[in-house]
Structures are given as C-alpha cells and as structure tokens.
mmCIF file of C-alpha atoms in Angstrom:
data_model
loop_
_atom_site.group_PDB
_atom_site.id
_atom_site.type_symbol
_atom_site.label_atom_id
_atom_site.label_comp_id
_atom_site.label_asym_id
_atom_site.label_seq_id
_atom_site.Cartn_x
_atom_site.Cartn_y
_atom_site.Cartn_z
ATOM 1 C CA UNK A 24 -6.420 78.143 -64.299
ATOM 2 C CA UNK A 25 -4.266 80.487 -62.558
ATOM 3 C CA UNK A 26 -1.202 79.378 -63.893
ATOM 4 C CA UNK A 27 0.601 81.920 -66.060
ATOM 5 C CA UNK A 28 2.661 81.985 -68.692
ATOM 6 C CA UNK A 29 6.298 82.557 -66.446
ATOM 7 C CA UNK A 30 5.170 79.254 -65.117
ATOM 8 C CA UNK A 31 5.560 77.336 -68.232
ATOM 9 C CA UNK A 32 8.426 78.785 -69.149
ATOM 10 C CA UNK A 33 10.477 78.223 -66.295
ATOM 11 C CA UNK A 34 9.150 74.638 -66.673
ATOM 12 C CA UNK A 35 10.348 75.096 -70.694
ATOM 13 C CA UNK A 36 13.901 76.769 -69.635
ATOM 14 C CA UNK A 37 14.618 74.435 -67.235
ATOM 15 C CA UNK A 38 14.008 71.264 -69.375
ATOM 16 C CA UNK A 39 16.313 72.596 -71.619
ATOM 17 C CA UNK A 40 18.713 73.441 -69.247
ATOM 18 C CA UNK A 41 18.521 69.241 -68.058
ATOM 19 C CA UNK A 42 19.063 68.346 -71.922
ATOM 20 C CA UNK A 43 22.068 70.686 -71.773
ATOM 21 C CA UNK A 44 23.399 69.203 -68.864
ATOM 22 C CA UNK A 45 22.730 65.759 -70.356
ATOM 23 C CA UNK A 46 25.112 66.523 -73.288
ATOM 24 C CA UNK A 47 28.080 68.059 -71.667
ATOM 25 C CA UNK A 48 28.090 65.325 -68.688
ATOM 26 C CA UNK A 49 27.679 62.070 -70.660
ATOM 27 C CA UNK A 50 29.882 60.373 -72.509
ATOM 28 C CA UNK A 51 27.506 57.855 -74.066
ATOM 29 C CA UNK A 52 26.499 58.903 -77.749
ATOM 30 C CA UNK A 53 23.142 57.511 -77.609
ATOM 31 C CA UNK A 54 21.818 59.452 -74.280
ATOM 32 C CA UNK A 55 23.506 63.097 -75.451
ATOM 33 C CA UNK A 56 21.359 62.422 -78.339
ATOM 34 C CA UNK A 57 18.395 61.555 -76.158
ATOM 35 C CA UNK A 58 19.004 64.678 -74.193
ATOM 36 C CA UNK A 59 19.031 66.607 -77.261
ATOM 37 C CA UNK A 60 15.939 65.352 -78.186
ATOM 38 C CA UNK A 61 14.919 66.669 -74.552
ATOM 39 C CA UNK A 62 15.814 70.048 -75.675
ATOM 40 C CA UNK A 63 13.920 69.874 -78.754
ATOM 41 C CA UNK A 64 11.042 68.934 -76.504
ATOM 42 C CA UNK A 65 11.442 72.059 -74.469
ATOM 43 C CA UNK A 66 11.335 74.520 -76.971
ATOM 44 C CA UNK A 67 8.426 72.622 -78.324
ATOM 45 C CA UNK A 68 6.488 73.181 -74.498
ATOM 46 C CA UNK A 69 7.596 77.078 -74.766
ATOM 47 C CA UNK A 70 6.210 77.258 -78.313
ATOM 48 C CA UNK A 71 2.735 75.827 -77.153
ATOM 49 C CA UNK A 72 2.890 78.190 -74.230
ATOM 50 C CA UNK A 73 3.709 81.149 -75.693
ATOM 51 C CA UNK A 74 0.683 79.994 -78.797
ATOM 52 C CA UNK A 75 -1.570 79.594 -76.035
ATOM 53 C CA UNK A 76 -1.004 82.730 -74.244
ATOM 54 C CA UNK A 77 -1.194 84.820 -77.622
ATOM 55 C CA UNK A 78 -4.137 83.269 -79.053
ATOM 56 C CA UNK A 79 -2.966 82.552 -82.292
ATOM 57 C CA UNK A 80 -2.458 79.209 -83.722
ATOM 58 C CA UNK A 81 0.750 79.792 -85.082
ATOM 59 C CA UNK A 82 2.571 78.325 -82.931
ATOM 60 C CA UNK A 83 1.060 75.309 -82.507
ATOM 61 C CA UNK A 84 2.052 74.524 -86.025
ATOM 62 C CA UNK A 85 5.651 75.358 -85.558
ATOM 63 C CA UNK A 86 5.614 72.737 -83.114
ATOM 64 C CA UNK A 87 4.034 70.049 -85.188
ATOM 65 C CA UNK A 88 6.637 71.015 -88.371
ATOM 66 C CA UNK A 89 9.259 70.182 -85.135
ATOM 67 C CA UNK A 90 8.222 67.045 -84.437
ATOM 68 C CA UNK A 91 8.016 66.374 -88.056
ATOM 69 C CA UNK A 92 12.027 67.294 -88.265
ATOM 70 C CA UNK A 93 13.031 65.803 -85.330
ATOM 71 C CA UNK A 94 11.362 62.256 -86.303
ATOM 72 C CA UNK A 95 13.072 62.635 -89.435
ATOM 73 C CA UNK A 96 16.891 64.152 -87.657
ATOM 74 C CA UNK A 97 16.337 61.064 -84.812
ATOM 75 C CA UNK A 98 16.490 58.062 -88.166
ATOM 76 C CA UNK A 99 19.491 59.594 -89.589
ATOM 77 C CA UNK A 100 21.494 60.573 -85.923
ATOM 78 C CA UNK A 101 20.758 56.711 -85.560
ATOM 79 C CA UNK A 102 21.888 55.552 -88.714
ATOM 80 C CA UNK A 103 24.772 57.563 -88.234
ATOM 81 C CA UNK A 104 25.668 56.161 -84.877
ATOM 82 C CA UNK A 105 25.298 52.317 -85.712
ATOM 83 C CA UNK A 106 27.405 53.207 -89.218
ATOM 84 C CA UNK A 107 29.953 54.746 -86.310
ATOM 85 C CA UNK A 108 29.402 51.328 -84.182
ATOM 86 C CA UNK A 109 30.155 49.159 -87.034
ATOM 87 C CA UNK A 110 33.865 51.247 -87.445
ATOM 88 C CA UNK A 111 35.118 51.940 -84.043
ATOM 89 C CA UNK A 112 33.143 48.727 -81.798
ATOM 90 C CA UNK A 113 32.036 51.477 -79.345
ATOM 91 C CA UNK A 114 29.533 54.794 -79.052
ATOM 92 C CA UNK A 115 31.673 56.682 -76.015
ATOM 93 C CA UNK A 116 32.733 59.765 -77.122
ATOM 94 C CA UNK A 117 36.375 59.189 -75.598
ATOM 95 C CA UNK A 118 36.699 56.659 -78.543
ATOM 96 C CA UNK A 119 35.589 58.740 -81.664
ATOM 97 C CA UNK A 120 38.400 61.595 -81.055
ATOM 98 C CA UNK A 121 40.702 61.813 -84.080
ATOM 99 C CA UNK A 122 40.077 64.874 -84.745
ATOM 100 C CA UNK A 123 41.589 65.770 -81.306
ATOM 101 C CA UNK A 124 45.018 63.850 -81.611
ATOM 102 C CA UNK B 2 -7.575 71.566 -59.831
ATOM 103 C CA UNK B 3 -5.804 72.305 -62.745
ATOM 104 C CA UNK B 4 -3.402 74.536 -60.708
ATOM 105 C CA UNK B 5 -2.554 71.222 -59.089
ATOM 106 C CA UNK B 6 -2.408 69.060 -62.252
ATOM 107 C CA UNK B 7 0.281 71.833 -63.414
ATOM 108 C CA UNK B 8 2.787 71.038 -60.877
ATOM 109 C CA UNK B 9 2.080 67.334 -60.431
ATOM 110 C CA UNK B 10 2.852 66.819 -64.259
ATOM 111 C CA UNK B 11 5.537 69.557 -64.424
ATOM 112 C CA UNK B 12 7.208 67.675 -60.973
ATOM 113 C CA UNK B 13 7.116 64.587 -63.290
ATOM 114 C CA UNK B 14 8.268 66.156 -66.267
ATOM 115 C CA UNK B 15 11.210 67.244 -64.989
ATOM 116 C CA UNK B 16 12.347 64.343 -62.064
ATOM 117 C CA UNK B 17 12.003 62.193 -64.721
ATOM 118 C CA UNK B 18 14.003 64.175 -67.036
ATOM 119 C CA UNK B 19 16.982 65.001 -64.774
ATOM 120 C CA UNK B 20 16.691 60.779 -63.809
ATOM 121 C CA UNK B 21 17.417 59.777 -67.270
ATOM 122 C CA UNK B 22 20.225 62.290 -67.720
ATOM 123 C CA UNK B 23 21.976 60.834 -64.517
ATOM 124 C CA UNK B 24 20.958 57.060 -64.632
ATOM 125 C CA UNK B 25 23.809 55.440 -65.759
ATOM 126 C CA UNK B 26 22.186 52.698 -67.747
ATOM 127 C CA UNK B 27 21.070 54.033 -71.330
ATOM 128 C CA UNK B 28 18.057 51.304 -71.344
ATOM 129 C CA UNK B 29 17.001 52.661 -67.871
ATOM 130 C CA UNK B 30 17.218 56.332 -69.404
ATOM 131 C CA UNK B 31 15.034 55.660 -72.001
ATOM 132 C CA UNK B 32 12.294 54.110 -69.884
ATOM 133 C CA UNK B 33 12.885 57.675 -67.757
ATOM 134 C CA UNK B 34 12.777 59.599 -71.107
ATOM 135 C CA UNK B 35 8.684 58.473 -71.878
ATOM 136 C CA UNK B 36 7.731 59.191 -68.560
ATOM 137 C CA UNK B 37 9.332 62.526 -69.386
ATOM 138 C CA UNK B 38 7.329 62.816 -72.784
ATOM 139 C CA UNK B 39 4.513 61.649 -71.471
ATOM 140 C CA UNK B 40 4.588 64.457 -68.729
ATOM 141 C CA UNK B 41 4.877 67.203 -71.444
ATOM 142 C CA UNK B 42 2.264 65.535 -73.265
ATOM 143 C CA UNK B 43 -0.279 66.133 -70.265
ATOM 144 C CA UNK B 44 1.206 69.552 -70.060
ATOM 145 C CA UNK B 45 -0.257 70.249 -73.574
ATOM 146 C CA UNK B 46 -3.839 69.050 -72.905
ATOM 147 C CA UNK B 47 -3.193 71.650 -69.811
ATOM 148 C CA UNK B 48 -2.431 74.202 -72.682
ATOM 149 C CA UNK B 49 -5.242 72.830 -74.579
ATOM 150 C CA UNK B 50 -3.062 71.586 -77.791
ATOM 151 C CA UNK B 51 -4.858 68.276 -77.395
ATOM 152 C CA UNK B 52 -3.706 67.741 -80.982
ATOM 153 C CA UNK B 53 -0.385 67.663 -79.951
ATOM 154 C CA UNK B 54 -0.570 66.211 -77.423
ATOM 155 C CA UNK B 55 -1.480 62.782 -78.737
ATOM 156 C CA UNK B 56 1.492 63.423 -81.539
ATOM 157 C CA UNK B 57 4.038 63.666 -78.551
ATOM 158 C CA UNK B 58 3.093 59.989 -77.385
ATOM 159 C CA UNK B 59 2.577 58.959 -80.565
ATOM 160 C CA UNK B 60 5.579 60.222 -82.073
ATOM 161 C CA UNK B 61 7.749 60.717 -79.374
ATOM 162 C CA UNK B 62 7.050 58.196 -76.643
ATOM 163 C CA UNK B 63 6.244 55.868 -79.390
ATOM 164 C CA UNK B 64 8.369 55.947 -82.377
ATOM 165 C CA UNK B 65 11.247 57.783 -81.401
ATOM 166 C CA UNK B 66 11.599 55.770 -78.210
ATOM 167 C CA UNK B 67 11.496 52.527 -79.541
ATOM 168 C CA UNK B 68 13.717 53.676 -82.327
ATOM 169 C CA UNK B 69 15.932 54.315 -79.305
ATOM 170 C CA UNK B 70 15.481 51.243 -77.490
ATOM 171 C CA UNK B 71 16.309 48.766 -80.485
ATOM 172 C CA UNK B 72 19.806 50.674 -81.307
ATOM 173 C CA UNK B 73 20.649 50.877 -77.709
ATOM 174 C CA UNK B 74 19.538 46.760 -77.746
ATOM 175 C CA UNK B 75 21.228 46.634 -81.099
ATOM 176 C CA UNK B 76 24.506 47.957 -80.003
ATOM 177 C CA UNK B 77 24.504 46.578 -76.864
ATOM 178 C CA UNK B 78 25.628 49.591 -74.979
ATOM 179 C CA UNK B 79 23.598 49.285 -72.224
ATOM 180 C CA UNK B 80 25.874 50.206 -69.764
ATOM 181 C CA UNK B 81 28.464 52.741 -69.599
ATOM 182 C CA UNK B 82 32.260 51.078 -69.706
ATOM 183 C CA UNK B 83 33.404 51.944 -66.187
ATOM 184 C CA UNK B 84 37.208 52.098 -67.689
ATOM 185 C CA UNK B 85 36.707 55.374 -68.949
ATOM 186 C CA UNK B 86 35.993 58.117 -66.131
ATOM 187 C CA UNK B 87 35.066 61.581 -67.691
ATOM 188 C CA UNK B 88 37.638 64.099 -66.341
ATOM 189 C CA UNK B 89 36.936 66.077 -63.334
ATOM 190 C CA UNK B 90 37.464 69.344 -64.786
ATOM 191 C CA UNK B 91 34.222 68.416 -67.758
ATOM 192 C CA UNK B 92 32.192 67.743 -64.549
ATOM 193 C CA UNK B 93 32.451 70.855 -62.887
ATOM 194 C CA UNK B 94 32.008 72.812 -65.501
ATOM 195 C CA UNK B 95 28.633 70.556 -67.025
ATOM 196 C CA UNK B 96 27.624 71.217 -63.665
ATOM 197 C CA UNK B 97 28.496 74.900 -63.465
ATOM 198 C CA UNK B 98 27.178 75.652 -67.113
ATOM 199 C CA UNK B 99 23.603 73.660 -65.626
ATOM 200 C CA UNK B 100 23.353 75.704 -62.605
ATOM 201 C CA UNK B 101 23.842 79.149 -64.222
ATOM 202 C CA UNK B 102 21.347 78.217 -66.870
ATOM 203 C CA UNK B 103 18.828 77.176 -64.782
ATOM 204 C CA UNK B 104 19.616 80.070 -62.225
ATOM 205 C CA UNK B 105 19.008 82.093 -65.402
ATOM 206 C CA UNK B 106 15.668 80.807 -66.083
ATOM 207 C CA UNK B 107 14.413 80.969 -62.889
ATOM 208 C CA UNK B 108 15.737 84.369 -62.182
ATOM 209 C CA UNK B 109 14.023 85.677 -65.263
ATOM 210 C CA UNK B 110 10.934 84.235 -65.727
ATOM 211 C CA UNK B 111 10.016 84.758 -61.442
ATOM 212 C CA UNK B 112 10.279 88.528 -61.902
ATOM 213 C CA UNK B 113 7.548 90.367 -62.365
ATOM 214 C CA UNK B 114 9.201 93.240 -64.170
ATOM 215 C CA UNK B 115 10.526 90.834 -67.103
ATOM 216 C CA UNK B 116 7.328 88.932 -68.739
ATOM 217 C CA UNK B 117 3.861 90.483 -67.659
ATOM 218 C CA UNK B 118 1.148 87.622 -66.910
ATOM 219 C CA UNK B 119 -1.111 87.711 -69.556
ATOM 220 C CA UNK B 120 -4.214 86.000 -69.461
ATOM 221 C CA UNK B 121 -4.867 83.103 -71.060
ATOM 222 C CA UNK B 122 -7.676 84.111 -74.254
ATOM 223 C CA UNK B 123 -10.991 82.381 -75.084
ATOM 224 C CA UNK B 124 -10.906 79.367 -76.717
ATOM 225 C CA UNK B 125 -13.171 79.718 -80.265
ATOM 226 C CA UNK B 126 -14.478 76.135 -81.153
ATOM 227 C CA UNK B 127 -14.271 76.901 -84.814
ATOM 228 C CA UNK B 128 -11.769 78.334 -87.278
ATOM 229 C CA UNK B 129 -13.600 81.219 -89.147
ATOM 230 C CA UNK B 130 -10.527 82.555 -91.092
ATOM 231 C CA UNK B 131 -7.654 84.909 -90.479
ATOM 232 C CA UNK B 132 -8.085 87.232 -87.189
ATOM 233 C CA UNK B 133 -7.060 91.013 -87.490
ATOM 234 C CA UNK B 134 -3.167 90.573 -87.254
ATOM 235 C CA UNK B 135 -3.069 87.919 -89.631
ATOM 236 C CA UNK B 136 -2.992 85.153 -87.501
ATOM 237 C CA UNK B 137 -4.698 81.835 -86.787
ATOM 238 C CA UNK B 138 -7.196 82.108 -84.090
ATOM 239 C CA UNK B 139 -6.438 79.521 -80.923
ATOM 240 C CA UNK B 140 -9.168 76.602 -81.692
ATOM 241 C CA UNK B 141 -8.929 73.359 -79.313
ATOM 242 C CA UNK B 142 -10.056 71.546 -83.068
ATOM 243 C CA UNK B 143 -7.710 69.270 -85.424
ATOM 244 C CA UNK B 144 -9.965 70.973 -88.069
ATOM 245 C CA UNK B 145 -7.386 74.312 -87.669
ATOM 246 C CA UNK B 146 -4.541 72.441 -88.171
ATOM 247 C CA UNK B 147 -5.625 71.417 -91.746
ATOM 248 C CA UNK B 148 -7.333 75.022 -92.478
ATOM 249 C CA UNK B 149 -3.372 76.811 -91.280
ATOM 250 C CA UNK B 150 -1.371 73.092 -93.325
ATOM 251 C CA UNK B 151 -3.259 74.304 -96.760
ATOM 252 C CA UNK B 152 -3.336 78.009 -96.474
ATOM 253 C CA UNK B 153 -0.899 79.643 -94.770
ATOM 254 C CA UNK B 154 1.628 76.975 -94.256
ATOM 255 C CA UNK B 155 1.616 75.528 -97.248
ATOM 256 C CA UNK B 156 5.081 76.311 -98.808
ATOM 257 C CA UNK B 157 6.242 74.478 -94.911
ATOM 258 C CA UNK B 158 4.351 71.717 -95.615
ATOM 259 C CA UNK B 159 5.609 70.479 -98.798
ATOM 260 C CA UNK B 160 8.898 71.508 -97.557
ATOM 261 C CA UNK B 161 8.655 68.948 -94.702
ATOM 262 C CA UNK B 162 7.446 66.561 -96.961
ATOM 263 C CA UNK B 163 10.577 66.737 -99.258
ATOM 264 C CA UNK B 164 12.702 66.753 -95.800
ATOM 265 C CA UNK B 165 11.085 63.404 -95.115
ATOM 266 C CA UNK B 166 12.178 61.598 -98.976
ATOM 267 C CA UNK B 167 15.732 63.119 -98.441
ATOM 268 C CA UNK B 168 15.852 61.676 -94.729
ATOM 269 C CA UNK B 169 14.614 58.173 -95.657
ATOM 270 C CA UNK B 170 17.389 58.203 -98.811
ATOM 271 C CA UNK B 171 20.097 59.203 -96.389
ATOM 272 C CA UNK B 172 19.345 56.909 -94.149
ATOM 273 C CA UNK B 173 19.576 53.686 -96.486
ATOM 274 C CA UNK B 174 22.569 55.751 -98.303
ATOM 275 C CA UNK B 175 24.245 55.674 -94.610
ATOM 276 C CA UNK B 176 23.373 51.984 -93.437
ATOM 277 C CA UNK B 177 23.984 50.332 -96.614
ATOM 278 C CA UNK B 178 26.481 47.696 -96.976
ATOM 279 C CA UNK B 179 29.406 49.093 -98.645
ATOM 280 C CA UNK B 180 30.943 46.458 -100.907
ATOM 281 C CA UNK B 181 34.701 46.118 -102.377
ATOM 282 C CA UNK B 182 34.010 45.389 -106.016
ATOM 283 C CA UNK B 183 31.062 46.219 -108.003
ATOM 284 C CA UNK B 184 29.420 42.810 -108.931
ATOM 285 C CA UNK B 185 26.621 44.393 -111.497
ATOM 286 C CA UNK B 186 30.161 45.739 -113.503
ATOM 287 C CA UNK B 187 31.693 42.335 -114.019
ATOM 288 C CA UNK B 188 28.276 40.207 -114.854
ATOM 289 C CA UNK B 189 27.689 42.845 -117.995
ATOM 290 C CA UNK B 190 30.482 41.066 -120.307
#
C-alpha cells in the first residue's frame, strides 16, 4: 500500500473538524453529542495510524482504553440528557440557557 | 487495490459524516453516523488493527448507536422544532471555525516539509516481548492485546474497570426517581 501516513491524518483531522462543526451548528443536544462522539472517533483513526506507522502497539491500546471511556461517557451524557428532558420538555439548547439570562 | 479501498472507505467515512451533521432529522443522523463508523472500521482492517476494528462495530455501530436511537425514540425529538432558527451570526462563524480547521489540516498534513512519509513496518505474527525502546511490537494478533492489558497496561486496566462501576452507579444515581418523602423512614415506627 502506498498510502502514507499524511493520508490518514488528513482523513483523522478532517473528521474531527466535521464533529466540530457538528457541535457549534446544531442546536439539538442529542446530535452535538453524536458529533462529539465523531471526534472521539477521529482521534481514535489518528491513534491507529500513527501505531501503525511506528510499529509499536501502543497505540492500539490507547484506542481500545477510548472506546472503553467513551462507552462508559455515552450512558451517563444520556442519562443526563433524558434527566434534562424530564425538567425542561425539550433537548434544544435555546431552552436549557439559565445560566445566560 | 488497497490504494483504492483507502479512498473509497475514507470518501464514505467522511460523506457520511458531514450527512449526519447536516441532516436535519436526528433519527436520519444516526442511521448516517454507522455508515460513518462502519467506514472507520474498514479503515482499521486497512491499518491492520483488525482487533479494533470489530470493537468499533461492535461497540460503536452497535451499542452506542442503539443507545442513541432509543433516547432519540424515547424523547421523541426526532425532528428539529422549526420555531427556533439558530442566529445568523453562530452560522457563519460554525462555518468559518470548520473551514479554517479543515484548511489547517489539509494545509499541514499535504506538505512534504511537515510529516516525512514513513513506511509502513513489518508486521511480526507473534508477540515475543518488549522491543528495544520499550515498546510493544505491531502484531495483527488479539494475543498482543492481552500480553500489553497484563503487563504493561495493567495499572490502565483496572483503572478502566473502576471507571466502568462508577459510570453504571451514576447512571442509576442520575435516572432514578426522585421521591418527596422517604417511605422506608415512616414504616420503621
């Protein structure tokens, strides 16, 4: 395979830069937290890329401790939000914003 | 061949990704958001993390998704209220703050001068210890995973463990029903 590793990265950076976008431009709680789960994905593809490219399996196992965390950050974001649903009868961000009044 | 396979699954990868970040209904997004996964999945069997590959759709396109689907069915917030319009001025600058980013990237990693291309090292089929600079040596094998889980990483490991009790706790602490008077205190008498 000729493909370096510049190639994966740009793949990585820009995935991350779609999650980013994905959280400033929505206003729906559940997809910025989809799109930061994107992100988390991302850095996840650069890890494996960069493991690959060095030859050393370390890290590969960064990225499985990841997904370990982000299974376990994804139940309590979600908890969160329906515990959020239940008070205000809506997950758009324009609702939740007493802090800003 | 695999040249090919690269940019078929990184087109997919990231169409699919910048679909579900612009499709307006959150049920739609999700079904965008496996194809996503699944595309980075088959860009680690390109990177020969075949291992991790099958936890990203197992994990990822499978419980995290449908964790995703059954709040978004749960809440019903399927689509996005049209009476609230996000202000023009957020817009421009999500939009702004995406194109520099990316313009970043792109910029960076397409020089020559930044990164040099390094070629990619020969897979060993077997784990035989600790290499030179005290690192794991890159092994296609599940077998490596376990070796690095008990040896090196093992401090990590029981670390995630605990993160996984204190996640499940929180999570019944935070969904619980909250009542107004303690029942268990008045039956005591």
């Amino acid at each position: 395979m000729t493909i370096g590793l510049n190639a994966f990265l740009i793949i990585a950076g820009l995935l991350f830069a779609i999650g980013m976008l994905g959280v400033t431009l929505r206003r729906n709680t559940l997809v910025m937290f989809m799109s930061l789960e994107m992100m988390l994905t991302a850095v996840n593809l650069a890890l494996v890329a960069f493991s690959r490219y060095n030859g050393t399996m370390d890290g590969n196992l960064f990225v499985f401790f990841i997904i370990t965390v982000a299974a376990a950050e994804v139940a309590v974001g979600l908890a969160i939000i329906v515990a959020l649903f239940k008070r205000r009868q809506s997950v758009m961000v324009e609702h939740l914003n007493v802090l800003s009044r | 061949m695999a040249d090919l396979l690269f940019y078929l699954f990184a087109g997919i990868t990231l169409i699919s990704a910048l679909v579900m970040v612009l499709m307006p209904n959150a049920v739609n997004g999700a079904m965008c958001m496996i194809v996503s996964f699944l595309g980075t999945a088959a860009l680690f069997v390109l990177l020969e993390a075949y291992f991790l590959a099958i936890l990203q759709v197992l994990v990822y396109a499978g419980a995290v998704m449908v964790l995703f689907l059954f709040i978004i069915m749960l809440l019903d917030v399927g689509e996005d209220s049209p009476a609230v319009k996000p202000a023009k001025l957020s817009i421009f600058a999500a939009l702004t703050g995406f194109v520099i980013l990316s313009g970043l990237v792109i910029s960076l990693f397409t020089d020559p001068a930044s990164l040099p291309a390094t070629p990619a090292f020969e897979v060993a089929e077997n784990p035989t210890g600790l290499s030179a600079n005290n690192g794991i040596p890159f092994t296609t094998s599940a077998k490596s995973f376990g070796y690095s889980l008990f040896t090196k990483y093992m401090l990590p490991f029981q670390m995630t463990g605990f993160l996984l009790l204190a996640a499940m706790v929180g999570v019944i602490v935070v969904s619980k029903r909250i009542t107004e008077t303690e029942p268990e205190a008045e039956t005591t008498d």
